[in-house]
Amino acid sequence: MEYVLKTENITKVYGQHKVVNRVSMHVKKGAIYGFIGKNGAGKTTFMRMVAGLAAPTEGTMELFGSTELEKQRKRIGTLIENPGVYANMTARENLEVIRKNFGITEKQAVDDMLEFVGLSDTNKKKVKNFSMGMKQRLGIAISLFCNPDFLILDEPINGLDPEGIKEIRELLLKLNREKGITILISSHILGELSKIATHYGIIREGVLVEEFPASDLEDRCRRCHKLIVDNTELAANILENKLHINNFDVPKQGVIRVFDHFETMEQINREFILNGVNIKESYLSGQDLEGYFMELLGGGVND
Amino acid sequence: MINLFSGELYKLQKSKSIYICCITMIAFVLLLYGAFATAEKIQQGELENGSYGFEVDAEANHGGNSVWEEVSMLEVVQTMFVGIGGIISAIFISIFVFGEYANGAVKNVTGKGYSRWKIFSIKYIATILAALLMLIIMIVAVLIAEILFVGTGRFNSELFSNLVSYASMQLLLATAFGGIVIVINQFCRNLGAGIAISVCLIMFSTIITAGLDIALRYFELDIKASDYWIVDLINNCPLNEIDSAYATRAIISSIIWIIVTFIIGNVHFQKTDIK
């Protein structure tokens, strides 16, 4: 498997507080990795470490399969926290600074990029007079300017109106599909994230609690009869051989999820008890996307 | 590194603060010459005493001599270097260094294939060069003001020779002081605090070194802190014929301060988290 980003137990400690705690993240080439967590969960700190803006206290990292991070970071475009812009310059001047810093000889590249992000008509307007959405677009333009292979975007749709959000979503999908750019994106707008993400990582209090592909999401949110039992093997055996139910899974030891057979809940409970399986909990489960993420995050998404 | 330098030059070119600081320096030069010219006219009886708010003290006036005989062009240059020139260049450096951190623009180059050592070094060099350019413009402004207000009558080879040696020494000292201001702002990352500390250094640090000198004398140590502190060296730079003892101290102190601030700034930038 080819990974663009692979971290191993990355940790960041500020004083006594572990902001990022042993995060091992795996971002596959070509993926759009949705990074989800509450405010203060450690998303931005983690992204800053990947981008080389902060040094990890512990842990290792590979970018594009290499540990030569400084060299590989040339291939990364970032928009972390606020866009890094000079407020007293115009959008064109800001991009001109980037063009000169990276020795890009084609002057046309600035105009092309302004056109690409829809800022070509800002003319002499200073960035300090831009709306939040325009600043975000400029930030995206800066992150894309050096033709990156990997984009790290921290809340890129913050402050955008619905039309702007749609445009950014379409832009990211275009970059991913047409140019094959891998994207690591954090957002609080879960519904929006779910429209583009191919993989998810959930961070809670600095710990990466889950990493899974988007294809698993439907399954994870699926309505089911959830049973917490003391003997998983025996319970599975009863379901298969006595009740002839095959549509179930065991996500972890002690937990059984039975799909579809909701009318047989009573029968399943009875058979388990008669055959010596103790049931600690038995309930109908199933959530929408937001509800599922909230459960993983341990409360409100952005409280 | 050339690319980074090119980027810095572009930022300087687009920076309003450098133009405002240069205009302010030129305005102060013209104001100073304007004040002397008004005093001269009052002294020569062409204007009444008190005109434009200027009062010329008859006793202080050495027997009705022309003001231009009392104030040389070099003394104007000295007044500018010791006072307003240092303060304005410190304000400019604070604005320019803080500009990188104000909206996080420094993160656009950090971790993008350039080592932090290179990024800081280029920023340091570009900032110092811009500050020196401002001080050179200030000297040119003095020369032009001299021609406008006094004419070329006072120009001679001795004056230019002294001007070159004085200005060279002051520019070297200004480089060292610029390094100190850069490091202060690098640590503060707060425009108000950076400017306040830098200006306080110019205005009050000599009081501290004077106190240190007394303390050192009390302990019978044959050394003076003020001999090696940049602001004291700027204030005490001789106008005519710089003696070798002062020149040696000033050059060595400047080089040491440049190296020390360059290393401290670099180490701090290497270790710091960029937001």
XYZ file of C-alpha atoms in Angstrom:
578
model
C 0.000 0.000 0.000
C 1.390 3.396 -0.991
C 1.017 6.007 1.706
C 1.498 9.717 1.276
C 1.555 10.201 5.034
C 2.326 7.641 7.665
C 2.893 8.648 11.268
C 3.927 6.445 14.134
C 3.022 7.496 17.686
C 3.339 11.210 16.955
C 3.048 13.117 20.203
C 3.141 16.806 21.054
C 3.422 17.968 24.624
C 3.000 21.583 25.727
C 4.073 21.856 29.349
C 2.270 19.017 31.109
C -0.478 18.730 28.493
C -0.361 16.107 25.726
C -2.092 17.914 22.870
C -1.449 15.074 20.429
C -1.064 11.650 21.968
C 0.629 8.814 20.054
C -1.210 9.393 16.775
C -0.521 6.828 14.078
C -2.215 8.068 10.943
C -2.206 6.493 7.508
C -3.163 8.584 4.485
C -3.216 6.568 1.267
C -2.162 8.041 -2.030
C -5.145 9.548 -3.837
C -7.324 9.649 -0.724
C -9.363 12.520 0.640
C -8.854 11.982 4.336
C -11.440 13.668 6.543
C -9.894 14.514 9.884
C -12.582 15.020 12.486
C -12.399 16.211 16.039
C -13.768 18.793 18.426
C -12.089 22.139 18.915
C -8.901 21.571 20.879
C -8.813 17.851 20.025
C -5.374 18.260 18.431
C -6.220 18.396 14.703
C -4.417 21.654 13.956
C -1.383 20.776 16.083
C -1.102 17.450 14.275
C -1.379 19.142 10.861
C 1.231 21.718 11.864
C 3.627 18.923 12.777
C 3.080 17.245 9.415
C 3.649 20.586 7.647
C 6.886 21.207 9.562
C 5.552 24.213 11.457
C 5.909 22.480 14.825
C 8.260 19.741 15.956
C 6.811 16.558 17.452
C 7.861 15.758 21.007
C 7.918 12.058 20.126
C 7.169 9.762 17.211
C 8.189 9.328 13.616
C 6.721 10.337 10.310
C 7.056 9.339 6.675
C 6.022 11.527 3.765
C 5.724 9.884 0.352
C 7.430 6.842 1.861
C 10.499 8.837 2.866
C 11.837 10.091 6.177
C 13.617 13.008 4.454
C 10.836 15.282 5.557
C 12.366 18.638 4.615
C 12.817 17.502 1.032
C 9.405 15.871 0.773
C 7.581 18.869 2.244
C 8.237 20.717 -1.016
C 5.430 18.548 -2.352
C 2.923 19.684 0.271
C 0.504 22.582 0.041
C -0.962 23.797 3.310
C -3.769 25.972 4.580
C -3.566 25.677 8.330
C -5.624 27.846 10.691
C -5.802 31.250 9.006
C -4.470 31.883 5.489
C -0.885 33.217 5.665
C -1.320 36.474 3.807
C 0.064 40.010 3.834
C -2.995 42.093 4.686
C -1.667 45.289 3.104
C -1.051 43.646 -0.259
C -3.498 42.663 -2.995
C -4.228 39.029 -3.857
C -1.968 39.352 -6.913
C 0.901 40.769 -4.831
C 0.524 37.991 -2.269
C 0.826 35.367 -4.990
C 3.714 37.296 -6.536
C 5.632 36.926 -3.230
C 5.022 33.162 -3.377
C 6.057 33.052 -7.051
C 9.331 34.809 -6.266
C 9.986 32.762 -3.112
C 9.745 29.536 -5.052
C 11.495 30.764 -8.179
C 8.561 30.176 -10.520
C 9.529 31.980 -13.710
C 6.143 32.062 -15.463
C 4.498 35.338 -14.449
C 1.266 34.092 -16.000
C 1.028 31.529 -13.184
C -0.240 34.255 -10.840
C -3.096 35.246 -13.139
C -3.954 31.624 -13.824
C -4.174 30.843 -10.123
C -6.282 33.945 -9.410
C -8.618 32.848 -12.176
C -8.674 29.300 -10.823
C -9.832 30.373 -7.339
C -12.139 33.116 -8.605
C -10.174 36.115 -7.380
C -9.135 37.562 -10.726
C -11.514 40.519 -10.398
C -10.205 41.744 -7.026
C -7.762 44.115 -8.790
C -6.270 46.604 -6.318
C -8.385 45.577 -3.349
C -6.147 44.931 -0.342
C -6.475 41.584 1.393
C -7.377 43.359 4.656
C -10.627 44.383 2.928
C -11.420 40.850 1.724
C -14.313 38.838 3.117
C -13.472 35.674 5.072
C -14.393 33.571 2.060
C -12.100 35.546 -0.247
C -9.243 35.141 2.231
C -9.887 31.393 2.343
C -9.769 31.253 -1.465
C -6.493 33.150 -1.450
C -5.170 30.739 1.174
C -6.142 27.830 -1.074
C -4.482 29.575 -4.042
C -1.250 29.923 -2.014
C -1.398 26.272 -0.984
C -1.911 25.182 -4.607
C 0.643 27.512 -6.150
C 3.571 25.092 -6.179
C 1.576 22.215 -7.699
C 1.532 20.069 -4.561
C 0.956 16.315 -4.510
C -0.485 16.477 -1.018
C -2.780 19.165 0.343
C -3.276 19.772 4.048
C -6.358 21.905 4.659
C -7.465 22.901 8.122
C -11.076 24.045 8.112
C -10.884 25.384 4.543
C -14.610 26.074 4.284
C -14.786 28.151 7.451
C -16.579 31.388 6.805
C -17.722 30.472 3.317
C -21.302 30.918 2.185
C -23.159 27.841 0.820
C -22.167 28.704 -2.734
C -18.528 29.119 -1.693
C -18.623 25.796 0.162
C -19.973 24.098 -2.955
C -17.261 25.695 -5.105
C -14.486 24.606 -2.742
C -15.943 21.097 -2.579
C -16.016 20.871 -6.376
C -12.497 22.305 -6.564
C -11.140 19.737 -4.113
C -12.866 16.875 -5.929
C -11.460 18.161 -9.221
C -7.933 18.383 -7.788
C -8.246 14.908 -6.349
C -9.731 13.244 -9.432
C -7.959 15.100 -12.215
C -4.575 15.823 -10.698
C -4.474 12.902 -8.271
C -3.739 15.196 -5.323
C -4.083 13.522 -1.945
C -5.943 15.677 0.556
C -5.963 15.735 4.347
C -8.861 17.944 5.356
C -10.367 18.849 8.700
C -13.808 20.335 9.012
C -16.590 20.751 11.514
C -19.168 20.565 8.756
C -19.550 16.793 8.780
C -22.248 16.631 6.138
C -20.000 18.514 3.747
C -16.980 16.396 4.617
C -18.948 13.221 3.984
C -19.571 14.362 0.397
C -15.884 14.231 -0.463
C -13.972 12.110 2.054
C -12.786 8.660 1.071
C -11.308 7.965 4.497
C -11.899 9.244 7.997
C -9.787 9.707 11.076
C -11.410 10.607 14.372
C -9.331 12.388 16.995
C -10.486 12.781 20.566
C -8.458 14.563 23.254
C -5.316 14.115 21.199
C -5.856 10.404 20.549
C -6.729 9.053 17.102
C -9.629 6.854 18.159
C -10.579 5.453 14.764
C -9.427 5.372 11.174
C -11.683 3.841 8.553
C -12.625 4.088 4.885
C -15.789 5.935 3.876
C -17.149 2.661 2.498
C -17.401 1.414 6.118
C -19.404 4.400 7.165
C -22.746 3.169 5.874
C -22.211 -0.098 7.612
C -21.230 1.631 10.838
C -24.336 3.800 10.751
C -26.608 0.886 9.782
C -29.637 0.120 11.924
C -29.042 -2.997 13.979
C -29.930 -4.919 17.100
C -26.922 -4.505 19.339
C -26.192 -7.025 22.078
C -23.505 -6.826 24.721
C -22.871 -10.380 25.873
C -20.395 -12.295 28.037
C -19.731 -15.128 25.561
C -19.432 -13.949 21.998
C -18.544 -17.328 20.468
C -21.494 -19.114 22.026
C -23.841 -16.253 21.063
C -22.625 -16.360 17.457
C -23.101 -20.103 17.412
C -26.693 -19.761 18.645
C -27.468 -17.153 16.017
C -26.102 -19.263 13.193
C -27.161 -22.765 14.182
C -30.319 -22.336 16.222
C -31.850 -19.194 14.804
C -30.340 -19.492 11.301
C -29.355 -15.814 11.266
C -26.236 -15.058 9.300
C -26.611 -11.311 8.873
C -24.660 -10.246 11.956
C -21.150 -9.188 12.856
C -18.879 -9.013 15.865
C -17.193 -5.539 15.763
C -15.344 -6.342 18.973
C -15.271 -8.989 21.682
C -18.520 -8.986 23.635
C -20.487 -7.028 21.038
C -22.799 -8.547 18.454
C -24.726 -6.566 15.868
C -27.681 -8.270 14.228
C -28.947 -6.594 11.101
C -32.469 -6.712 9.649
C -34.078 -9.280 12.042
C -35.624 -6.695 14.326
C -38.886 -8.629 14.730
C -36.938 -11.513 16.282
C -35.296 -9.455 19.031
C -37.295 -11.126 21.794
C -36.547 -14.559 20.414
C -32.830 -13.852 20.197
C -32.728 -12.600 23.784
C -34.680 -15.656 24.994
C -32.461 -18.160 23.165
C -29.307 -16.528 24.524
C -30.574 -16.722 28.116
C -31.802 -20.312 27.747
C -28.410 -21.334 26.408
C -26.394 -19.660 29.151
C -25.328 -16.434 27.412
C -25.629 -13.505 29.792
C -26.921 -10.341 28.122
C -25.606 -7.110 29.632
C -27.337 -4.832 27.128
C -29.754 -5.330 24.252
C -31.052 -2.450 22.182
C -31.858 -1.163 18.727
C -29.057 0.948 17.357
C -28.597 3.028 14.238
C -27.661 6.624 13.603
C -27.339 9.236 10.987
C -23.844 10.296 9.990
C -23.644 13.222 12.376
C -24.958 11.160 15.268
C -22.392 8.475 14.609
C -19.501 10.958 14.554
C -20.792 12.657 17.664
C -20.798 9.364 19.483
C -17.193 8.774 18.444
C -16.193 12.297 19.363
C -17.812 11.993 22.747
C -20.428 14.740 22.520
C -21.037 17.766 20.312
C -18.761 18.195 17.341
C -17.857 21.753 18.092
C -18.813 22.483 21.614
C 18.358 31.506 -1.229
C 18.282 33.939 -4.160
C 14.572 33.195 -4.581
C 13.899 33.952 -0.928
C 15.896 37.174 -1.190
C 13.964 38.143 -4.298
C 10.735 37.563 -2.328
C 12.005 39.751 0.517
C 12.934 42.543 -1.886
C 9.471 42.390 -3.426
C 7.899 42.626 0.038
C 10.109 45.622 0.845
C 9.143 47.262 -2.423
C 5.457 46.789 -1.596
C 5.852 47.716 2.067
C 4.334 51.092 2.903
C 6.266 51.303 6.144
C 9.656 51.729 4.458
C 8.375 54.678 2.412
C 6.661 56.264 5.421
C 9.790 55.853 7.572
C 12.019 57.350 4.835
C 9.651 60.308 4.361
C 9.561 60.833 8.136
C 13.367 60.880 8.301
C 13.577 63.355 5.394
C 10.892 65.493 7.065
C 12.893 65.577 10.300
C 16.036 66.602 8.401
C 14.136 69.411 6.685
C 12.531 70.417 9.986
C 15.937 70.608 11.644
C 17.415 72.699 8.843
C 14.245 74.792 8.715
C 14.603 75.522 12.441
C 18.258 76.542 12.009
C 17.402 78.693 8.977
C 14.631 80.467 10.934
C 16.995 81.036 13.865
C 19.580 82.416 11.433
C 17.037 84.861 9.984
C 16.041 86.017 13.472
C 19.705 86.482 14.333
C 20.349 88.456 11.192
C 17.347 90.647 11.946
C 15.405 89.490 8.926
C 12.686 88.107 11.215
C 11.494 89.217 14.618
C 12.462 87.103 17.617
C 9.550 84.768 18.309
C 8.541 84.374 14.649
C 7.037 80.935 13.912
C 7.419 80.225 17.634
C 11.244 80.462 17.562
C 12.962 82.333 20.360
C 16.707 82.945 19.922
C 18.533 83.402 23.212
C 20.841 86.407 22.745
C 23.270 85.217 25.463
C 23.601 81.792 23.983
C 24.386 83.370 20.676
C 28.153 83.777 20.628
C 28.432 87.407 19.824
C 26.006 87.443 16.941
C 27.740 84.708 14.980
C 25.780 83.020 12.232
C 23.925 79.862 13.306
C 25.634 78.061 10.466
C 28.997 78.799 12.076
C 27.799 77.145 15.282
C 26.165 74.081 13.707
C 28.112 72.005 11.220
C 26.576 69.591 8.741
C 28.250 66.723 10.567
C 26.505 67.726 13.770
C 23.157 67.500 11.979
C 24.106 64.021 10.761
C 25.055 63.122 14.341
C 21.754 64.463 15.718
C 19.872 62.331 13.218
C 21.863 59.146 13.896
C 21.770 59.452 17.662
C 18.115 60.418 17.893
C 15.419 60.068 15.336
C 17.310 57.860 12.844
C 17.736 55.050 15.379
C 14.139 55.271 16.570
C 12.631 55.291 13.068
C 14.794 52.435 11.835
C 13.877 50.424 14.970
C 10.180 51.065 14.280
C 10.602 49.996 10.649
C 12.440 46.795 11.625
C 9.720 45.964 14.167
C 6.967 46.437 11.566
C 8.796 44.440 8.895
C 9.708 41.519 11.154
C 6.278 41.426 12.815
C 4.626 41.494 9.362
C 5.723 37.884 8.845
C 3.967 36.745 11.998
C 0.912 39.047 11.963
C -1.127 36.809 9.656
C 1.136 33.782 9.668
C 2.684 34.509 6.251
C 5.982 33.007 7.431
C 4.365 29.560 7.270
C 4.115 29.889 3.477
C 7.863 29.283 3.222
C 8.587 27.381 6.431
C 8.696 23.664 5.776
C 8.488 24.109 2.010
C 11.922 22.883 1.102
C 13.803 25.795 2.658
C 15.625 25.198 5.910
C 14.670 27.510 8.731
C 18.307 28.607 8.867
C 18.024 29.959 5.321
C 14.663 31.619 5.954
C 15.870 33.458 9.052
C 19.224 34.410 7.514
C 17.615 35.975 4.442
C 15.064 37.817 6.561
C 17.866 39.119 8.802
C 19.987 40.306 5.877
C 17.094 41.889 3.958
C 15.810 43.715 7.052
C 19.260 45.075 7.935
C 19.898 46.174 4.336
C 16.559 48.008 4.260
C 17.328 49.749 7.565
C 20.775 50.761 6.276
C 19.231 52.049 3.059
C 16.933 54.254 5.135
C 19.902 55.662 7.060
C 21.804 56.311 3.809
C 18.745 58.133 2.458
C 18.806 60.163 5.678
C 22.454 61.164 5.022
C 21.622 62.084 1.422
C 18.686 64.145 2.730
C 21.079 66.026 5.020
C 23.403 66.732 2.062
C 20.512 68.000 -0.061
C 19.116 70.092 2.809
C 22.588 71.563 3.361
C 22.706 72.654 -0.287
C 19.140 74.024 -0.124
C 19.502 75.958 3.126
C 23.196 76.830 3.283
C 24.613 76.204 -0.161
C 27.828 74.398 -1.001
C 30.060 76.915 0.784
C 30.838 74.593 3.695
C 31.719 71.611 1.504
C 35.385 70.624 1.533
C 37.441 67.457 1.366
C 37.900 67.312 5.157
C 34.132 67.443 5.697
C 33.521 64.597 3.230
C 36.365 62.550 4.665
C 34.919 62.945 8.197
C 31.398 62.295 6.915
C 32.458 59.040 5.235
C 34.297 57.724 8.291
C 31.539 58.843 10.723
C 28.728 57.480 8.558
C 30.563 54.179 7.951
C 31.080 53.697 11.661
C 27.442 54.587 12.432
C 26.148 52.233 9.719
C 28.207 49.383 11.176
C 26.833 50.139 14.645
C 23.322 50.450 13.170
C 23.730 46.954 11.675
C 24.482 45.573 15.134
C 21.593 47.497 16.684
C 19.297 46.310 13.877
C 20.244 42.726 14.784
C 19.241 43.367 18.391
C 15.880 44.824 17.298
C 15.251 41.835 15.000
C 15.843 39.392 17.846
C 13.629 41.401 20.227
C 10.779 41.282 17.708
C 11.429 37.641 16.929
C 10.926 36.860 20.615
C 7.985 39.246 21.173
C 5.960 38.638 18.010
C 3.916 41.600 19.183
C 4.263 44.871 17.327
C 3.552 47.196 20.253
C 5.891 45.379 22.615
C 8.620 45.123 19.952
C 8.553 48.844 19.191
C 8.316 49.825 22.870
C 11.269 47.678 23.936
C 13.400 48.820 20.982
C 12.701 52.517 21.577
C 13.285 52.117 25.321
C 16.653 50.522 24.526
C 17.620 53.591 22.519
C 16.375 56.057 25.119
C 17.122 54.448 28.454
C 19.674 51.649 28.061
C 22.558 54.080 28.512
C 21.291 54.777 32.041
C 21.669 51.075 32.804
C 25.175 50.909 31.339
C 26.116 54.034 33.327
C 24.928 52.254 36.453
C 26.882 49.156 35.482
C 29.984 51.296 34.978
C 29.633 52.627 38.533
C 29.158 49.090 39.850
C 32.211 47.849 37.968
C 34.268 50.765 39.281
C 33.034 49.948 42.808
C 34.406 46.432 42.426
C 37.632 47.961 41.090
C 37.276 46.257 37.734
C 39.075 47.982 34.913
C 36.259 47.643 32.399
C 33.291 49.795 31.353
C 30.043 48.262 30.113
C 29.274 51.433 28.162
C 32.405 50.896 26.077
C 30.831 47.800 24.502
C 27.095 48.585 24.422
C 25.955 49.533 20.929
C 23.716 52.454 21.934
C 26.546 54.019 23.963
C 28.910 53.521 21.044
C 26.392 55.181 18.690
C 25.982 58.141 21.077
C 29.726 58.532 21.682
C 30.990 58.137 18.111
C 33.466 61.024 17.524
C 32.569 63.409 14.716
C 36.084 64.228 13.651
C 39.045 61.908 13.424
C 37.793 58.707 15.013
C 40.557 57.495 17.335
C 41.855 53.978 16.939
C 40.835 52.914 20.475
C 37.192 53.823 19.808
C 37.303 52.378 16.285
C 38.664 49.044 17.549
C 36.065 48.811 20.329
C 33.224 49.814 18.012
C 34.189 47.387 15.249
C 34.774 44.425 17.587
C 31.592 45.143 19.587
C 29.516 45.487 16.413
C 30.806 42.240 14.943
C 30.190 40.385 18.207
C 26.649 41.799 18.542
C 25.896 40.925 14.896
C 27.121 37.350 15.350
C 25.378 36.898 18.706
C 22.008 38.240 17.506
C 22.260 36.231 14.291
C 22.895 33.011 16.220
C 20.274 33.665 18.929
C 17.654 34.624 16.338
C 18.451 31.582 14.246
C 18.375 29.135 17.170
C 15.077 30.620 18.371
C 13.550 30.393 14.883
C 14.719 26.765 14.539
C 12.994 25.727 17.738
C 9.907 27.858 17.652
C 6.473 26.635 16.551
C 5.055 28.674 13.687
C 1.425 29.732 14.019
